[in-house]
GROMACS .gro file of C-alpha atoms in nm:
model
  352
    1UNK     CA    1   0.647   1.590  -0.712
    2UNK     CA    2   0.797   1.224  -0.748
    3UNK     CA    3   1.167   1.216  -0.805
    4UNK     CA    4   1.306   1.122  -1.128
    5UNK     CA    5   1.393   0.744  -1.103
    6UNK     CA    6   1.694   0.715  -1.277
    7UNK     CA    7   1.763   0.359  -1.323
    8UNK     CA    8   1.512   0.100  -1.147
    9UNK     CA    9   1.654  -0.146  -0.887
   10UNK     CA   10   1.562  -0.507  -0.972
   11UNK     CA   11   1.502  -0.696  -0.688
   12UNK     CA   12   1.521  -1.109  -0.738
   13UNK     CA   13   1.319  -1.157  -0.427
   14UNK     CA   14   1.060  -0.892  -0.371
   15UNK     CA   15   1.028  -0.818  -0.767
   16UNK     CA   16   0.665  -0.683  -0.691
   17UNK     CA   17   0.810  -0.385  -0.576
   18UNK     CA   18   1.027  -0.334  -0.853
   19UNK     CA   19   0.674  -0.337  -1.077
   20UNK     CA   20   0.585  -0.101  -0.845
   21UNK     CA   21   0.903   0.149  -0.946
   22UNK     CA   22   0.802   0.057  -1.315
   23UNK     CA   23   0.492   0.231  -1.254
   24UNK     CA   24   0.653   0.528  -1.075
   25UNK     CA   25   0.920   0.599  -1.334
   26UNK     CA   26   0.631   0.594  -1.568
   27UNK     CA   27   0.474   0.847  -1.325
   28UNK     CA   28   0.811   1.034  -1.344
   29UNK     CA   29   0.818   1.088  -1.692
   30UNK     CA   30   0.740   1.400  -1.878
   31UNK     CA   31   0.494   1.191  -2.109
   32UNK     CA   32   0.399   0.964  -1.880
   33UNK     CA   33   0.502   0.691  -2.085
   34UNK     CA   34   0.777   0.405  -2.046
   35UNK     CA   35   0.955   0.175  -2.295
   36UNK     CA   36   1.096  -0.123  -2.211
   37UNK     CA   37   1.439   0.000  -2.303
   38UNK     CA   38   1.356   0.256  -2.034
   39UNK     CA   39   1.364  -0.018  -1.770
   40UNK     CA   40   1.627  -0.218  -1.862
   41UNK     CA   41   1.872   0.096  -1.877
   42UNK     CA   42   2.137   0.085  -1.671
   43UNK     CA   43   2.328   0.376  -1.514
   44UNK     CA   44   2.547   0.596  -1.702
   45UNK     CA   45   2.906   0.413  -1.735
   46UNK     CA   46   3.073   0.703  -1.550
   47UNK     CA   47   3.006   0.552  -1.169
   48UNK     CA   48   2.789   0.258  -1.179
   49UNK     CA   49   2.704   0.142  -0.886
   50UNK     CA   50   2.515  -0.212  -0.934
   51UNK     CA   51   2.239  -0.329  -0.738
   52UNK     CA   52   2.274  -0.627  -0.465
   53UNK     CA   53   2.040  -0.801  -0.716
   54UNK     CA   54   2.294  -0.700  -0.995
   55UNK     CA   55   2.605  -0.818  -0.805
   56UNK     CA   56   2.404  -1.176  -0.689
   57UNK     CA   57   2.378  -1.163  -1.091
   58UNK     CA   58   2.734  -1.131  -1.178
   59UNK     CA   59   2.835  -1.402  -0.883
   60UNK     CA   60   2.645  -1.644  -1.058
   61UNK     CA   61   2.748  -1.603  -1.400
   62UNK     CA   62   3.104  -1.620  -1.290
   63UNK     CA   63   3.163  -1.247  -1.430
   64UNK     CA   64   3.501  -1.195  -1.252
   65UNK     CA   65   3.497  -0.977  -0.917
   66UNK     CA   66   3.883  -0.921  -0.885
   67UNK     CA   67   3.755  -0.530  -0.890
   68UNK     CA   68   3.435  -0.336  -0.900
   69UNK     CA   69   3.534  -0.100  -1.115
   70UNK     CA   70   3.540  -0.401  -1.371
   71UNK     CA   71   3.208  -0.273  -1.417
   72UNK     CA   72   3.220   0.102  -1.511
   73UNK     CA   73   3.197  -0.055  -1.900
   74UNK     CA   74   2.847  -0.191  -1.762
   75UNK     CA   75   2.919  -0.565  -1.859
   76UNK     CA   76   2.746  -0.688  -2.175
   77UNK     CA   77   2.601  -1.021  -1.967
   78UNK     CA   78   2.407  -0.823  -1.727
   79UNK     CA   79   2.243  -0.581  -1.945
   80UNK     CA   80   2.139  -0.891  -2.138
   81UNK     CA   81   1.998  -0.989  -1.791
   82UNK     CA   82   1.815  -0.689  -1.699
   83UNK     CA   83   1.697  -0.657  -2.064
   84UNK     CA   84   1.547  -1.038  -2.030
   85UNK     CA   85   1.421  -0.902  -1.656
   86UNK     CA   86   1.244  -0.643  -1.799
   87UNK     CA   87   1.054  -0.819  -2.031
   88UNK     CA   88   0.917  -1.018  -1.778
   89UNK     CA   89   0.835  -0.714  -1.529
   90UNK     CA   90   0.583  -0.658  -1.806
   91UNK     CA   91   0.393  -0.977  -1.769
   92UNK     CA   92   0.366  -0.893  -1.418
   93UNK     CA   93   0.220  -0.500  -1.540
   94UNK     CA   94  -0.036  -0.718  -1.800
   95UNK     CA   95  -0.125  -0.948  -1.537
   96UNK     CA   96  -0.243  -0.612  -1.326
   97UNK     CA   97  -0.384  -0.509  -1.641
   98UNK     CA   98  -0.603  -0.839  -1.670
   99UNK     CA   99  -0.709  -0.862  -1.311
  100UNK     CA  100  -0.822  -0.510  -1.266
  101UNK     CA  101  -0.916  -0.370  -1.607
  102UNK     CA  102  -1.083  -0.055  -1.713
  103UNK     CA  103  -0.963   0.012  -1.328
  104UNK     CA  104  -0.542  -0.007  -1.377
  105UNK     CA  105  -0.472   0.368  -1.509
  106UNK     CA  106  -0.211   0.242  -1.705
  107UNK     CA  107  -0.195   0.111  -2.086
  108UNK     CA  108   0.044  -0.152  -2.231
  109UNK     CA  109   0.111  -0.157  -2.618
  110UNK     CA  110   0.302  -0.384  -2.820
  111UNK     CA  111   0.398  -0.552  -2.496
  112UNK     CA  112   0.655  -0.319  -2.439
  113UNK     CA  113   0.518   0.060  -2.402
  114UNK     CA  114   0.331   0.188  -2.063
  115UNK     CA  115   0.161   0.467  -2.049
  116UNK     CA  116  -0.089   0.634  -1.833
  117UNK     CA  117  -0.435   0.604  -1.930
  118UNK     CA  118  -0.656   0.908  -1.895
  119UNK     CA  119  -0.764   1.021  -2.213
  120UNK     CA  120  -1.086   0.969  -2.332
  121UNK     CA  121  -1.249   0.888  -1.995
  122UNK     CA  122  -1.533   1.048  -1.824
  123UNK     CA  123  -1.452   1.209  -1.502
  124UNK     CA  124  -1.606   0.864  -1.317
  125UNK     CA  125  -1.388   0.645  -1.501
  126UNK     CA  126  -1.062   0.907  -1.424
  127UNK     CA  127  -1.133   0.934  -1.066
  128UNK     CA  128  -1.115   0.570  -1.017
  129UNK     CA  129  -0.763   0.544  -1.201
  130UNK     CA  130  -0.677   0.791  -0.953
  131UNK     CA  131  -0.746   0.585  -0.677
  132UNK     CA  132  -0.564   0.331  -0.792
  133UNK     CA  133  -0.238   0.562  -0.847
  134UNK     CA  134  -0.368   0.700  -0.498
  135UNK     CA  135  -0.264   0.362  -0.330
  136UNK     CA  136   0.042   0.358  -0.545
  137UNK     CA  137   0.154   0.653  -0.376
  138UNK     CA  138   0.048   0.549  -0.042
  139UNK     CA  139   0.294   0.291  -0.098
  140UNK     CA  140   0.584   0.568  -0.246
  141UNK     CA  141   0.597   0.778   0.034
  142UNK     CA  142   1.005   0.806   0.050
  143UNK     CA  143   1.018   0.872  -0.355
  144UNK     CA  144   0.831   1.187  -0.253
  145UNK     CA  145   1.073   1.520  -0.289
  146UNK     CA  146   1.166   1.674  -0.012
  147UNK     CA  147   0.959   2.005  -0.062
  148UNK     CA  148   0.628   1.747  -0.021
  149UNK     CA  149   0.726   1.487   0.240
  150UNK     CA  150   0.444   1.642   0.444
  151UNK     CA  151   0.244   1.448   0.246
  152UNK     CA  152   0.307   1.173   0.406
  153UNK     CA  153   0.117   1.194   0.723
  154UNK     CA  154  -0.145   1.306   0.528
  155UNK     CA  155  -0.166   1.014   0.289
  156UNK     CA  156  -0.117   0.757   0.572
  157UNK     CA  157  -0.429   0.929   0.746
  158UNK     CA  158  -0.601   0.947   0.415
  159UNK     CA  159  -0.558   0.536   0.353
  160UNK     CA  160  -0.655   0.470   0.725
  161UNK     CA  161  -1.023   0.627   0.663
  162UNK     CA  162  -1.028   0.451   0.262
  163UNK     CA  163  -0.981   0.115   0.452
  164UNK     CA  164  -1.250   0.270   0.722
  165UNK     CA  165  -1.525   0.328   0.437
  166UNK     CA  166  -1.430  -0.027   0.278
  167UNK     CA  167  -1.466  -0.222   0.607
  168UNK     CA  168  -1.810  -0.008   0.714
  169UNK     CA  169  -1.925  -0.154   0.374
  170UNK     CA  170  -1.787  -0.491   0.362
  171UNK     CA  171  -2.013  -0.551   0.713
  172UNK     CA  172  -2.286  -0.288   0.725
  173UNK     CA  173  -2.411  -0.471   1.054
  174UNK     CA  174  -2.101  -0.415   1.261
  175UNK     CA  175  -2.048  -0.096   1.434
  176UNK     CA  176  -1.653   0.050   1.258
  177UNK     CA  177  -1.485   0.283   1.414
  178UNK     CA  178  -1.121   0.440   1.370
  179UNK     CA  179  -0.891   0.445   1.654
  180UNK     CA  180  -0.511   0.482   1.487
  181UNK     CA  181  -0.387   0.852   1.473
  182UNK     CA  182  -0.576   0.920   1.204
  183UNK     CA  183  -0.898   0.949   1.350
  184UNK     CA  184  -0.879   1.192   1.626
  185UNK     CA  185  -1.243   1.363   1.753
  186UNK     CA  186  -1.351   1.081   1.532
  187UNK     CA  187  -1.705   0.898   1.576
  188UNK     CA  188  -1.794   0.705   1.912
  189UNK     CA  189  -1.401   0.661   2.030
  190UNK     CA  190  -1.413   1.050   2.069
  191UNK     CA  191  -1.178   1.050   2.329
  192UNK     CA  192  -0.853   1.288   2.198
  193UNK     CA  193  -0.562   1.045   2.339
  194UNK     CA  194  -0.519   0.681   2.279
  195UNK     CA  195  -0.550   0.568   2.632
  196UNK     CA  196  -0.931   0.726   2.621
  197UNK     CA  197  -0.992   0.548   2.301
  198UNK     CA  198  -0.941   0.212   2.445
  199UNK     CA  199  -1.059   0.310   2.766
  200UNK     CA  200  -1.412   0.415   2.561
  201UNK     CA  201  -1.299   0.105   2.359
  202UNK     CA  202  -1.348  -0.142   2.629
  203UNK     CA  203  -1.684  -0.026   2.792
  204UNK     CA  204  -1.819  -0.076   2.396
  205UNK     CA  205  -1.720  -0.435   2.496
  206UNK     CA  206  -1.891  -0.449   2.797
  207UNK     CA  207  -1.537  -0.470   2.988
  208UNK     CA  208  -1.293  -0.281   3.141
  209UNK     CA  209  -0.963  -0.250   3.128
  210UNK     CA  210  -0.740  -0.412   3.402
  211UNK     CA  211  -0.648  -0.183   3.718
  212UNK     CA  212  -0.269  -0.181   3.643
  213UNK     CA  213  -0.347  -0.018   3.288
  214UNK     CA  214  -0.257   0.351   3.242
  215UNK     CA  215  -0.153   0.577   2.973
  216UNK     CA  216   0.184   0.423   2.975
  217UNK     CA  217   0.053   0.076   2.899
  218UNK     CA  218  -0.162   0.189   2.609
  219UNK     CA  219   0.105   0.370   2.353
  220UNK     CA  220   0.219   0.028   2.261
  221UNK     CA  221  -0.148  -0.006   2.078
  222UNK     CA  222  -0.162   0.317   1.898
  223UNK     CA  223   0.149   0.389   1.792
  224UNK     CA  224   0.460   0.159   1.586
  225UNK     CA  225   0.473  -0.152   1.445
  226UNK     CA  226   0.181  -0.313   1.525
  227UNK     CA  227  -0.075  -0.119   1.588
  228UNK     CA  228  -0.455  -0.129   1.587
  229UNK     CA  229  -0.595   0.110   1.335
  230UNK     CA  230  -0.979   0.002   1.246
  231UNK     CA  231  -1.208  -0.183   1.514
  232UNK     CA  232  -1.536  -0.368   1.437
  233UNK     CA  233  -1.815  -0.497   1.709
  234UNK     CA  234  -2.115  -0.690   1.641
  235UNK     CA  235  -2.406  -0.609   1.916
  236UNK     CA  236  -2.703  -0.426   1.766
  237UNK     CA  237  -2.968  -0.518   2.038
  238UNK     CA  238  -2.688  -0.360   2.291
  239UNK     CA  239  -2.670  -0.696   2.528
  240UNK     CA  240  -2.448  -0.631   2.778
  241UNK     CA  241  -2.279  -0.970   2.763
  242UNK     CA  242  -1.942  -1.049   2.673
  243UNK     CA  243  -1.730  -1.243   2.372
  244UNK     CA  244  -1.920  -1.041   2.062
  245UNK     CA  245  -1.797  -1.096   1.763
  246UNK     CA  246  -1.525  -0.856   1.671
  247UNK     CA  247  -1.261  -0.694   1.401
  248UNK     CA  248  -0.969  -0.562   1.462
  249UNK     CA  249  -0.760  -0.413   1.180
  250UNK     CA  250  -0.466  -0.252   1.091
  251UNK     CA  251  -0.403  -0.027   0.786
  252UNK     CA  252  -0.024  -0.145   0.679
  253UNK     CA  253   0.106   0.223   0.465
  254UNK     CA  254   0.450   0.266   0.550
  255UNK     CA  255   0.722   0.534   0.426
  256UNK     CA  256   0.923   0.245   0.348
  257UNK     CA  257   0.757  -0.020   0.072
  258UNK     CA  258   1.019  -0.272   0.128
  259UNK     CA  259   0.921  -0.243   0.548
  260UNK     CA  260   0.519  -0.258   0.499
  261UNK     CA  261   0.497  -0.676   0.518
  262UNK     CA  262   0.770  -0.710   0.833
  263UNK     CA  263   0.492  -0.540   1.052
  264UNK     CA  264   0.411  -0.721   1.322
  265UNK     CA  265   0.003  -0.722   1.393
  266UNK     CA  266  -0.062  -0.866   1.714
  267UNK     CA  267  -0.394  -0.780   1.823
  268UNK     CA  268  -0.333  -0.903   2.196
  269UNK     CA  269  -0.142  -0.568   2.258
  270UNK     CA  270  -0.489  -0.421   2.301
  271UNK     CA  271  -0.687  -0.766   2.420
  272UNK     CA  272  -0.504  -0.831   2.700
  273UNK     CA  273  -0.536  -0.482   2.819
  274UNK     CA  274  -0.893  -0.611   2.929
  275UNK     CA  275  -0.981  -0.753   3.200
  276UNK     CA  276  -1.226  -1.034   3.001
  277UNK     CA  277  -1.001  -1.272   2.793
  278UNK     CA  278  -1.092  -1.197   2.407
  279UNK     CA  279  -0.982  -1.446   2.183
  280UNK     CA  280  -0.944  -1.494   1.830
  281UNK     CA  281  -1.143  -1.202   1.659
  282UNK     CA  282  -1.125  -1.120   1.267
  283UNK     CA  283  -0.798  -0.991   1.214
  284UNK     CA  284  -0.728  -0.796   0.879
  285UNK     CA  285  -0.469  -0.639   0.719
  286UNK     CA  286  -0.483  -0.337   0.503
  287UNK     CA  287  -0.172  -0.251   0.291
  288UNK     CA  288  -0.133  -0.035  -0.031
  289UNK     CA  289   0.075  -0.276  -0.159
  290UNK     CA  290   0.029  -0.494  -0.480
  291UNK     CA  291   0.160  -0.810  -0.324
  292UNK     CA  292   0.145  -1.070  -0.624
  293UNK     CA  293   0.313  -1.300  -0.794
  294UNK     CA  294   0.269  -1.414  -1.168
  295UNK     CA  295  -0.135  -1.492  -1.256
  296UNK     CA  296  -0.241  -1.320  -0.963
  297UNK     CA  297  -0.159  -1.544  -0.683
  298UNK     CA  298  -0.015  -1.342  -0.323
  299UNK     CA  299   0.368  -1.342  -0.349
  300UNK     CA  300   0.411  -1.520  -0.041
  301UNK     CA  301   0.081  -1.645   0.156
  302UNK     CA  302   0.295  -1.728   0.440
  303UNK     CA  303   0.332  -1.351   0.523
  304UNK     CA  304  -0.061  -1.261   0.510
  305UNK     CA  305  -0.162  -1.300   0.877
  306UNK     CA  306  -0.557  -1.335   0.883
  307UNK     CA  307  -0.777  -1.178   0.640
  308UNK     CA  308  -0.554  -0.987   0.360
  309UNK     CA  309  -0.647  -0.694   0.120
  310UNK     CA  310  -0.327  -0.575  -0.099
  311UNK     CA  311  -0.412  -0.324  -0.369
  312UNK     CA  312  -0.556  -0.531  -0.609
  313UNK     CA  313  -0.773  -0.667  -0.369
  314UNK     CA  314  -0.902  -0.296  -0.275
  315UNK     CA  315  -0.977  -0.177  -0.622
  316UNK     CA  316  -1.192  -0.515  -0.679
  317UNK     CA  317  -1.342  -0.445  -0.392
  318UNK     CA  318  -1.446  -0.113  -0.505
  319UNK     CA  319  -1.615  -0.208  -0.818
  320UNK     CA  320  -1.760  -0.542  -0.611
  321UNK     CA  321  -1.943  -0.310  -0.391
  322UNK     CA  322  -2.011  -0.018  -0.584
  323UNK     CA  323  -1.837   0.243  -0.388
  324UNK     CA  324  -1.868   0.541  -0.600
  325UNK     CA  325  -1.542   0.788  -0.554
  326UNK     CA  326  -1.770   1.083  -0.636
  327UNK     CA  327  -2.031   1.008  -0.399
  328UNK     CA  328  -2.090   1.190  -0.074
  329UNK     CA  329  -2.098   0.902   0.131
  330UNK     CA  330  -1.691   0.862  -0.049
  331UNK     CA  331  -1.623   1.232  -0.007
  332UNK     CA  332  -1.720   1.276   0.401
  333UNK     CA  333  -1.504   0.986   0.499
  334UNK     CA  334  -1.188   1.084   0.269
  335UNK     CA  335  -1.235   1.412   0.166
  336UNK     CA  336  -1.062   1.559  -0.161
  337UNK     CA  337  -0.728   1.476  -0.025
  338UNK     CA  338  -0.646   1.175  -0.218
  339UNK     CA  339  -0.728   1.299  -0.553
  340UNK     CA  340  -0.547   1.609  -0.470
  341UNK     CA  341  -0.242   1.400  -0.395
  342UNK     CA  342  -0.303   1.243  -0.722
  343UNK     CA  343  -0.336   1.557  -0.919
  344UNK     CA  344   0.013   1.728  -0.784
  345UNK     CA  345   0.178   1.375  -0.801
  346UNK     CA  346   0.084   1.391  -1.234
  347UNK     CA  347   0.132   1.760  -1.204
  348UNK     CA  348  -0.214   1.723  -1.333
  349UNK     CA  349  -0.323   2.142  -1.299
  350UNK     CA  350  -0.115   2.217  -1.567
  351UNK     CA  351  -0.086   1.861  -1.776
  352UNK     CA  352  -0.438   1.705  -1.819
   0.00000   0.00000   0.00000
């Protein structure tokens, strides 16, 4: 189901994702295992074809660049370099490892071997390495082959009603509902198109929404870059007052990993599509990204806008809650999909 990563890109700036590719390749693999060797490996010497990140490489170690093809004998200095890289990539893997624990599905021996974790484990334990690989794959839509890209729609809509459950538990007092595309017929914002949603959305507010506002005016909040995805509203004695407190939310899962953090959230697409003024309500962001640098600190904290869960954060929130993946309350809001993603991902029918 995920296509065979030949040789991983290693990327200088965003080297989270290239951790991320580590743990895809070792998806890839017919053992599900991955040597260090294995990432450091460059292309076969018959039509290399180096990496940005490679070339930035050679530029600074004054390798000459009278021609590319120069480097069809794959120059000894830069496999030194990607075999030092690698090495460190694995820190980065351990540090997962010592963050999440008995929840990363992977295992790292000898500080130089990963391999996928799932012997041994009761069906509990399994399911929630699942969920973690789950999220991986959220964030590996376009390594998908093409027989299965219509996946993808169904794992964005799958991560948009995981972030639904985590938010309903995080505040059990708030009414959380879905609004992106995911949740059509779904809960109180029944309404089938978007402009109904925020049309239903608004009188939930005790507003309305201004006179010039039609269909037209409300695409902008449902759909692209941007969007609202997951709305909370405090008012359980149903006061009919203005200014409640309020979430808005959007569920970052992209086709494109490297595209997820140059979203845009604005949340005053849909606020100033009322006519009352709402100003500054919770604003999270959702992504199945594991956005962190080394000893667990984000990558870049200048990019999380508001309240920020990456993958890491997600699975600890899991276990901090006690969200079984088994349970019913798990099962009605996400169904089997996700661990059926999981399963065909591992070729797991015919495997474990």
């Amino acid at each position: 189901m995920l296509k065979q990563i030949e040789s991983i890109q290693f990327k200088k700036k965003d080297f989270f994702l290239t951790v991320d590719e580590i743990e895809r390749k070792c998806l890839s693999t017919p053992d599900f295992s991955l040597h260090v060797n294995d990432i450091a490996k460059r292309p076969n010497d018959i039509d290399i074809n180096l990496s940005d990140d490679d070339k930035e490489f050679t530029e600074d170690s004054e390798i000459s660049q009278n021609s590319s093809d120069e480097f069809n004998e794959s120059p000894p200095e830069v496999d030194d370099w990607r075999e030092m890289k690698a090495k460190e990539f694995f820190y980065l893997l351990e540090d997962r490892k010592n963050i999440l624990g008995d929840l990363y599905p992977f295992e790292i021996s000898n500080n130089d071997t990963l391999s996928l974790d799932f012997k041994n484990l009761n069906e509990e334990e399994w399911n929630y390495k699942k969920l973690y690989i789950f999220l991986l794959l959220c964030n590996s839509m376009k390594y998908f082959n093409e027989n299965i890209r219509s996946y993808r729609n169904s794992l964005a809509a799958s991560f948009e009603k995981f972030c639904l459950l985590l938010i309903r538990r995080l505040f059990p007092n708030f009414f959380i509902e879905g609004i992106g595309t995911g949740f059509k017929n779904h809960g109180i914002l029944s309404g089938n198109g978007a402009f109904e949603k925020i049309e239903c959305l608004a009188s939930l507010f005790n507003t309305r929404l201004k006179s010039f506002c039609r269909e037209e005016h409300i695409r902008e909040v449902t759909s692209g870059d941007g969007k609202l995805d997951i709305v909370g509203w405090f008012n359980p004695i149903k006061d009919k007052a203005t200014h409640m407190p309020l979430i808005f939310l959007q569920c970052a899962c992209s086709a494109d990993d490297e595209q997820i953090f140059h979203k845009n959230f604005d949340y005053k697409k849909t606020s100033s599509k009322f006519e009352t003024i709402i100003e500054n309500p919770m604003t999270f962001m959702l992504s199945p990204l594991c956005y962190r640098a080394r000893g667990g600190a984000l990558f870049d904290p200048s990019y999380a806008n508001g309240c920020f869960f990456d993958r890491i954060r997600l699975m600890l929130c899991l276990e901090h809650l006690n969200i079984d993946v088994s349970s019913q309350e798990f099962k009605e809001t996400l169904g089997t999909l996700p661990l059926q993603i999981v399963n065909k991902a591992l070729h797991a029918e015919q495997t474990l």
